[in-house]
């Protein structure tokens, strides 16, 4: 088990380095000079050269990459070209919105998909199965930003049940959760549709396995065979899909946060892109990539908890 953890940690480090090289190279080839963007077109060459030296932009690319990597290791992400404040502080402030939003969306997606998928699998071809299939097809076909707009028009503006946008901060936890509910639902519905299909297919397959039929032959009820034997053994593909969906949820947060005017990482990335604040974009992408890598590492470890056979192999 320790050897498995060491292998996964080494893979994490290599992946992190490869992504950091890719992100840095992409920012290097993007046209435009941050110093010129900050000083405007009226700046003299001497002023531009002084600012570039102050920002460390006059150093060779390899030196700047190593400086950036060293800064990431110590939590120093540099200073935003636009806001003039440390990028690390900006990102920490925005993560306080994006991480709860994503976690809320994951809980909603799992809370919708697991009961729906298992119920559909308990009677294939039945009414519940048809309803689950219809939900899954509709949820996959509709993009999350459109669901967000629909929720704003119907639930927020039409019925007035929840706020249409904005975020009051965590000083008022109840209001903060109310503000996150609709955006989390907009993120969760497409992901729950995918999870419903995977859960149904996985449970149906396991229900046809010999050990489930043996349990039924020994007198286990359909419900006991389903929940005691089939569902636990059908979870590995569901967990795999859930891990893959985390990256889609984070990507979807960029659009949904803008639809609901939430001050999260997605909105920060969007604003930095519009203002050509390259150092913010560079660090936001690295934070997103790190979250996805850590989640996938967690999913790998969860496999060994759910499936004892994988634990023995590890």
Tab-separated table of C-alpha atoms in Angstrom:
chain	number	residue	atom	x	y	z
A	1	UNK	CA	0.000	0.000	0.000
A	2	UNK	CA	2.841	2.394	0.888
A	3	UNK	CA	4.557	1.556	-2.403
A	4	UNK	CA	1.317	2.343	-4.244
A	5	UNK	CA	1.075	5.695	-2.452
A	6	UNK	CA	4.703	6.502	-3.303
A	7	UNK	CA	4.109	5.682	-6.980
A	8	UNK	CA	1.027	7.865	-7.083
A	9	UNK	CA	2.855	10.745	-5.324
A	10	UNK	CA	5.715	10.511	-7.860
A	11	UNK	CA	3.186	10.554	-10.694
A	12	UNK	CA	1.577	13.621	-9.112
A	13	UNK	CA	4.936	15.464	-9.054
A	14	UNK	CA	5.770	14.603	-12.671
A	15	UNK	CA	2.314	15.617	-13.894
A	16	UNK	CA	2.519	18.885	-11.959
A	17	UNK	CA	5.905	19.731	-13.533
A	18	UNK	CA	4.724	18.881	-17.060
A	19	UNK	CA	1.621	21.044	-16.659
A	20	UNK	CA	3.682	23.921	-15.231
A	21	UNK	CA	6.020	23.811	-18.277
A	22	UNK	CA	3.047	23.716	-20.644
A	23	UNK	CA	1.268	26.619	-18.913
A	24	UNK	CA	4.430	28.752	-18.789
A	25	UNK	CA	5.181	28.127	-22.487
A	26	UNK	CA	1.607	29.010	-23.466
A	27	UNK	CA	1.808	32.294	-21.543
A	28	UNK	CA	5.159	33.033	-23.250
A	29	UNK	CA	3.747	32.749	-26.769
A	30	UNK	CA	0.676	34.864	-26.018
A	31	UNK	CA	1.240	38.215	-27.788
A	32	UNK	CA	1.432	41.416	-25.718
A	33	UNK	CA	3.701	42.970	-23.111
A	34	UNK	CA	2.370	43.184	-19.512
A	35	UNK	CA	4.485	46.319	-18.854
A	36	UNK	CA	3.005	48.091	-21.893
A	37	UNK	CA	-0.491	47.027	-20.832
A	38	UNK	CA	0.074	48.515	-17.355
A	39	UNK	CA	1.638	51.820	-18.476
A	40	UNK	CA	-0.401	52.462	-21.604
A	41	UNK	CA	0.665	53.729	-25.015
A	42	UNK	CA	2.133	57.005	-23.691
A	43	UNK	CA	4.946	55.293	-21.731
A	44	UNK	CA	8.526	56.065	-22.749
A	45	UNK	CA	10.987	53.250	-23.592
A	46	UNK	CA	12.962	54.064	-20.428
A	47	UNK	CA	9.868	53.754	-18.231
A	48	UNK	CA	8.913	50.491	-19.911
A	49	UNK	CA	12.425	49.086	-19.441
A	50	UNK	CA	12.425	50.084	-15.767
A	51	UNK	CA	9.053	48.443	-15.121
A	52	UNK	CA	10.064	45.287	-16.995
A	53	UNK	CA	13.204	45.085	-14.825
A	54	UNK	CA	11.128	45.676	-11.679
A	55	UNK	CA	8.723	42.869	-12.661
A	56	UNK	CA	11.605	40.538	-13.594
A	57	UNK	CA	10.440	40.321	-17.200
A	58	UNK	CA	13.904	41.154	-18.566
A	59	UNK	CA	15.357	37.841	-17.345
A	60	UNK	CA	15.674	34.810	-19.662
A	61	UNK	CA	12.587	32.562	-19.903
A	62	UNK	CA	14.256	29.655	-18.061
A	63	UNK	CA	15.141	31.889	-15.112
A	64	UNK	CA	11.623	33.302	-14.980
A	65	UNK	CA	10.151	29.776	-15.080
A	66	UNK	CA	12.370	28.622	-12.213
A	67	UNK	CA	11.523	31.753	-10.214
A	68	UNK	CA	7.807	31.114	-10.785
A	69	UNK	CA	8.132	27.434	-9.812
A	70	UNK	CA	10.048	28.393	-6.661
A	71	UNK	CA	7.370	30.945	-5.851
A	72	UNK	CA	4.640	28.295	-6.252
A	73	UNK	CA	6.488	26.044	-3.821
A	74	UNK	CA	6.590	28.811	-1.203
A	75	UNK	CA	3.125	30.219	-1.904
A	76	UNK	CA	4.432	33.373	-3.620
A	77	UNK	CA	2.561	33.661	-6.933
A	78	UNK	CA	3.684	37.172	-7.754
A	79	UNK	CA	1.676	40.396	-8.018
A	80	UNK	CA	-1.337	40.924	-10.264
A	81	UNK	CA	-0.624	43.330	-13.151
A	82	UNK	CA	-4.185	44.694	-12.928
A	83	UNK	CA	-5.053	44.760	-9.240
A	84	UNK	CA	-1.536	45.369	-7.859
A	85	UNK	CA	-2.086	42.848	-5.037
A	86	UNK	CA	-0.528	39.403	-4.428
A	87	UNK	CA	-2.042	36.784	-6.734
A	88	UNK	CA	-2.044	34.245	-3.889
A	89	UNK	CA	-4.382	36.449	-1.823
A	90	UNK	CA	-6.694	36.943	-4.818
A	91	UNK	CA	-6.869	33.194	-5.445
A	92	UNK	CA	-7.456	32.312	-1.777
A	93	UNK	CA	-10.336	34.803	-1.670
A	94	UNK	CA	-11.916	33.347	-4.810
A	95	UNK	CA	-11.371	29.709	-3.788
A	96	UNK	CA	-13.603	30.411	-0.786
A	97	UNK	CA	-16.461	30.601	-3.314
A	98	UNK	CA	-15.434	28.090	-5.982
A	99	UNK	CA	-14.520	25.157	-3.726
A	100	UNK	CA	-17.810	25.213	-1.750
A	101	UNK	CA	-19.709	25.671	-5.026
A	102	UNK	CA	-17.989	22.656	-6.607
A	103	UNK	CA	-18.387	20.543	-3.463
A	104	UNK	CA	-22.074	21.477	-3.271
A	105	UNK	CA	-22.504	20.516	-6.940
A	106	UNK	CA	-20.810	17.140	-6.370
A	107	UNK	CA	-23.102	16.380	-3.415
A	108	UNK	CA	-26.182	17.318	-5.445
A	109	UNK	CA	-25.028	15.289	-8.463
A	110	UNK	CA	-24.375	12.174	-6.349
A	111	UNK	CA	-27.564	12.726	-4.334
A	112	UNK	CA	-29.633	12.788	-7.536
A	113	UNK	CA	-27.791	10.157	-9.572
A	114	UNK	CA	-27.310	7.291	-7.115
A	115	UNK	CA	-30.963	6.820	-6.034
A	116	UNK	CA	-32.189	7.421	-9.595
A	117	UNK	CA	-29.679	5.034	-11.194
A	118	UNK	CA	-30.192	2.271	-8.613
A	119	UNK	CA	-33.992	2.582	-8.790
A	120	UNK	CA	-33.844	2.385	-12.591
A	121	UNK	CA	-31.583	-0.674	-12.411
A	122	UNK	CA	-33.857	-2.470	-9.934
A	123	UNK	CA	-36.531	-2.875	-12.634
A	124	UNK	CA	-35.004	-2.479	-16.126
A	125	UNK	CA	-37.635	-1.465	-18.656
A	126	UNK	CA	-40.040	-0.198	-16.005
A	127	UNK	CA	-41.523	3.247	-15.485
A	128	UNK	CA	-38.677	4.398	-13.196
A	129	UNK	CA	-36.130	3.168	-15.730
A	130	UNK	CA	-37.870	5.133	-18.502
A	131	UNK	CA	-38.007	8.290	-16.371
A	132	UNK	CA	-34.320	7.956	-15.433
A	133	UNK	CA	-33.335	7.458	-19.075
A	134	UNK	CA	-35.352	10.518	-20.091
A	135	UNK	CA	-33.716	12.597	-17.331
A	136	UNK	CA	-30.252	11.372	-18.303
A	137	UNK	CA	-30.733	12.157	-21.991
A	138	UNK	CA	-32.135	15.617	-21.250
A	139	UNK	CA	-29.454	16.451	-18.685
A	140	UNK	CA	-26.603	15.446	-20.980
A	141	UNK	CA	-28.027	17.366	-23.938
A	142	UNK	CA	-28.497	20.711	-22.149
A	143	UNK	CA	-25.418	22.848	-21.286
A	144	UNK	CA	-25.056	24.025	-17.687
A	145	UNK	CA	-25.005	27.768	-18.480
A	146	UNK	CA	-28.397	27.420	-20.198
A	147	UNK	CA	-29.757	25.542	-17.159
A	148	UNK	CA	-28.404	28.416	-15.046
A	149	UNK	CA	-30.269	31.010	-17.120
A	150	UNK	CA	-33.448	28.921	-16.920
A	151	UNK	CA	-33.150	28.621	-13.122
A	152	UNK	CA	-32.650	32.389	-12.824
A	153	UNK	CA	-35.753	33.137	-14.919
A	154	UNK	CA	-38.041	30.546	-13.280
A	155	UNK	CA	-36.864	30.025	-9.682
A	156	UNK	CA	-35.245	33.387	-8.906
A	157	UNK	CA	-37.126	35.976	-10.979
A	158	UNK	CA	-40.410	34.085	-11.540
A	159	UNK	CA	-40.993	32.473	-8.149
A	160	UNK	CA	-38.617	34.621	-6.072
A	161	UNK	CA	-37.482	31.635	-3.981
A	162	UNK	CA	-33.732	32.165	-4.286
A	163	UNK	CA	-31.396	35.035	-5.274
A	164	UNK	CA	-30.635	35.440	-8.978
A	165	UNK	CA	-26.945	36.207	-8.445
A	166	UNK	CA	-24.232	37.715	-6.294
A	167	UNK	CA	-22.608	36.362	-3.146
A	168	UNK	CA	-23.058	37.896	0.341
A	169	UNK	CA	-19.917	36.293	1.846
A	170	UNK	CA	-19.480	33.660	4.532
A	171	UNK	CA	-20.266	36.094	7.359
A	172	UNK	CA	-23.887	35.076	6.741
A	173	UNK	CA	-23.654	31.285	6.088
A	174	UNK	CA	-27.386	30.831	5.459
A	175	UNK	CA	-27.490	33.562	2.800
A	176	UNK	CA	-24.254	32.248	1.277
A	177	UNK	CA	-25.694	28.739	0.895
A	178	UNK	CA	-28.893	30.167	-0.637
A	179	UNK	CA	-26.750	32.105	-3.130
A	180	UNK	CA	-24.829	28.946	-4.084
A	181	UNK	CA	-27.836	26.613	-4.438
A	182	UNK	CA	-28.964	27.587	-7.954
A	183	UNK	CA	-25.441	27.736	-9.467
A	184	UNK	CA	-24.617	24.391	-7.816
A	185	UNK	CA	-27.798	22.911	-9.280
A	186	UNK	CA	-26.895	24.270	-12.726
A	187	UNK	CA	-23.517	22.546	-12.445
A	188	UNK	CA	-24.906	19.343	-10.932
A	189	UNK	CA	-27.761	18.501	-13.335
A	190	UNK	CA	-25.615	17.602	-16.410
A	191	UNK	CA	-23.139	15.689	-14.228
A	192	UNK	CA	-25.918	13.816	-12.409
A	193	UNK	CA	-27.355	12.808	-15.792
A	194	UNK	CA	-24.068	11.161	-16.764
A	195	UNK	CA	-23.717	9.527	-13.338
A	196	UNK	CA	-27.289	8.187	-13.541
A	197	UNK	CA	-26.522	6.352	-16.760
A	198	UNK	CA	-23.247	4.947	-15.423
A	199	UNK	CA	-24.857	3.866	-12.125
A	200	UNK	CA	-27.767	2.164	-13.874
A	201	UNK	CA	-25.548	0.298	-16.350
A	202	UNK	CA	-23.088	-0.770	-13.637
A	203	UNK	CA	-25.769	-2.014	-11.221
A	204	UNK	CA	-27.627	-3.900	-13.987
A	205	UNK	CA	-24.380	-5.637	-14.963
A	206	UNK	CA	-23.551	-6.637	-11.384
A	207	UNK	CA	-27.118	-7.876	-10.764
A	208	UNK	CA	-26.475	-10.494	-13.479
A	209	UNK	CA	-23.288	-11.762	-11.807
A	210	UNK	CA	-23.193	-15.267	-10.305
A	211	UNK	CA	-22.681	-14.107	-6.712
A	212	UNK	CA	-25.877	-12.033	-6.840
A	213	UNK	CA	-27.835	-14.928	-8.323
A	214	UNK	CA	-26.415	-17.167	-5.583
A	215	UNK	CA	-27.572	-14.694	-2.942
A	216	UNK	CA	-31.050	-14.690	-4.488
A	217	UNK	CA	-31.060	-18.517	-4.596
A	218	UNK	CA	-30.242	-18.545	-0.862
A	219	UNK	CA	-33.356	-16.499	-0.199
A	220	UNK	CA	-32.122	-12.905	-0.253
A	221	UNK	CA	-34.843	-10.479	-1.302
A	222	UNK	CA	-34.432	-8.328	-4.419
A	223	UNK	CA	-33.868	-5.286	-2.229
A	224	UNK	CA	-31.186	-7.016	-0.106
A	225	UNK	CA	-29.436	-8.458	-3.182
A	226	UNK	CA	-29.489	-4.994	-4.718
A	227	UNK	CA	-28.226	-2.913	-1.779
A	228	UNK	CA	-26.110	-5.504	0.057
A	229	UNK	CA	-24.409	-7.173	-2.915
A	230	UNK	CA	-24.886	-5.305	-6.205
A	231	UNK	CA	-24.535	-1.621	-5.315
A	232	UNK	CA	-21.216	-1.878	-3.368
A	233	UNK	CA	-19.672	-3.863	-6.219
A	234	UNK	CA	-20.981	-1.454	-8.842
A	235	UNK	CA	-19.374	1.629	-7.300
A	236	UNK	CA	-15.916	1.479	-8.939
A	237	UNK	CA	-17.051	2.724	-12.397
A	238	UNK	CA	-19.265	5.333	-10.674
A	239	UNK	CA	-16.290	6.631	-8.667
A	240	UNK	CA	-14.156	6.680	-11.825
A	241	UNK	CA	-16.732	8.789	-13.633
A	242	UNK	CA	-17.134	11.064	-10.606
A	243	UNK	CA	-13.373	11.713	-10.568
A	244	UNK	CA	-13.412	12.576	-14.261
A	245	UNK	CA	-16.354	14.900	-13.752
A	246	UNK	CA	-14.507	17.058	-11.210
A	247	UNK	CA	-12.487	18.631	-14.024
A	248	UNK	CA	-15.704	19.291	-15.979
A	249	UNK	CA	-17.299	20.832	-12.885
A	250	UNK	CA	-14.331	23.185	-12.421
A	251	UNK	CA	-14.407	24.091	-16.111
A	252	UNK	CA	-18.172	24.588	-15.950
A	253	UNK	CA	-17.747	26.868	-12.937
A	254	UNK	CA	-16.064	29.438	-15.222
A	255	UNK	CA	-19.337	29.889	-17.130
A	256	UNK	CA	-21.776	29.393	-14.259
A	257	UNK	CA	-19.972	31.865	-11.959
A	258	UNK	CA	-20.255	34.492	-14.689
A	259	UNK	CA	-23.944	33.720	-15.247
A	260	UNK	CA	-24.646	34.125	-11.497
A	261	UNK	CA	-22.026	36.915	-10.981
A	262	UNK	CA	-20.270	34.888	-8.270
A	263	UNK	CA	-16.805	36.183	-7.266
A	264	UNK	CA	-15.085	32.817	-7.707
A	265	UNK	CA	-12.076	31.450	-9.570
A	266	UNK	CA	-13.958	31.180	-12.855
A	267	UNK	CA	-14.944	34.848	-12.764
A	268	UNK	CA	-11.381	35.802	-11.771
A	269	UNK	CA	-9.999	33.845	-14.750
A	270	UNK	CA	-12.513	35.483	-17.075
A	271	UNK	CA	-11.665	38.993	-15.857
A	272	UNK	CA	-7.899	38.298	-15.999
A	273	UNK	CA	-8.274	37.053	-19.561
A	274	UNK	CA	-10.174	40.206	-20.582
A	275	UNK	CA	-7.552	42.438	-18.901
A	276	UNK	CA	-4.579	40.369	-20.149
A	277	UNK	CA	-3.396	39.820	-16.578
A	278	UNK	CA	-1.208	36.907	-17.621
A	279	UNK	CA	0.312	36.142	-14.234
A	280	UNK	CA	-3.174	35.680	-12.740
A	281	UNK	CA	-4.238	33.405	-15.618
A	282	UNK	CA	-1.038	31.393	-15.284
A	283	UNK	CA	-1.553	30.756	-11.563
A	284	UNK	CA	-5.309	30.161	-11.832
A	285	UNK	CA	-4.694	27.435	-14.429
A	286	UNK	CA	-2.085	25.829	-12.165
A	287	UNK	CA	-4.457	25.874	-9.197
A	288	UNK	CA	-7.223	24.280	-11.308
A	289	UNK	CA	-4.770	21.645	-12.586
A	290	UNK	CA	-3.542	20.890	-9.063
A	291	UNK	CA	-7.106	20.442	-7.783
A	292	UNK	CA	-7.876	17.999	-10.617
A	293	UNK	CA	-4.656	16.028	-9.982
A	294	UNK	CA	-5.326	15.830	-6.229
A	295	UNK	CA	-8.932	14.727	-6.811
A	296	UNK	CA	-7.790	11.975	-9.184
A	297	UNK	CA	-5.213	10.878	-6.612
A	298	UNK	CA	-8.015	10.722	-4.042
A	299	UNK	CA	-10.165	8.691	-6.455
A	300	UNK	CA	-7.329	6.185	-6.915
A	301	UNK	CA	-7.067	5.773	-3.178
A	302	UNK	CA	-10.843	5.439	-2.867
A	303	UNK	CA	-10.717	2.458	-5.254
A	304	UNK	CA	-8.689	0.536	-2.698
A	305	UNK	CA	-11.272	1.307	-0.009
A	306	UNK	CA	-14.275	0.252	-2.116
A	307	UNK	CA	-12.725	-2.805	-3.780
A	308	UNK	CA	-10.610	-5.088	-1.505
A	309	UNK	CA	-9.126	-6.829	-4.586
A	310	UNK	CA	-7.448	-3.571	-5.653
A	311	UNK	CA	-6.159	-3.078	-2.105
A	312	UNK	CA	-4.386	-6.449	-2.262
A	313	UNK	CA	-2.831	-5.618	-5.642
A	314	UNK	CA	-1.602	-2.246	-4.302
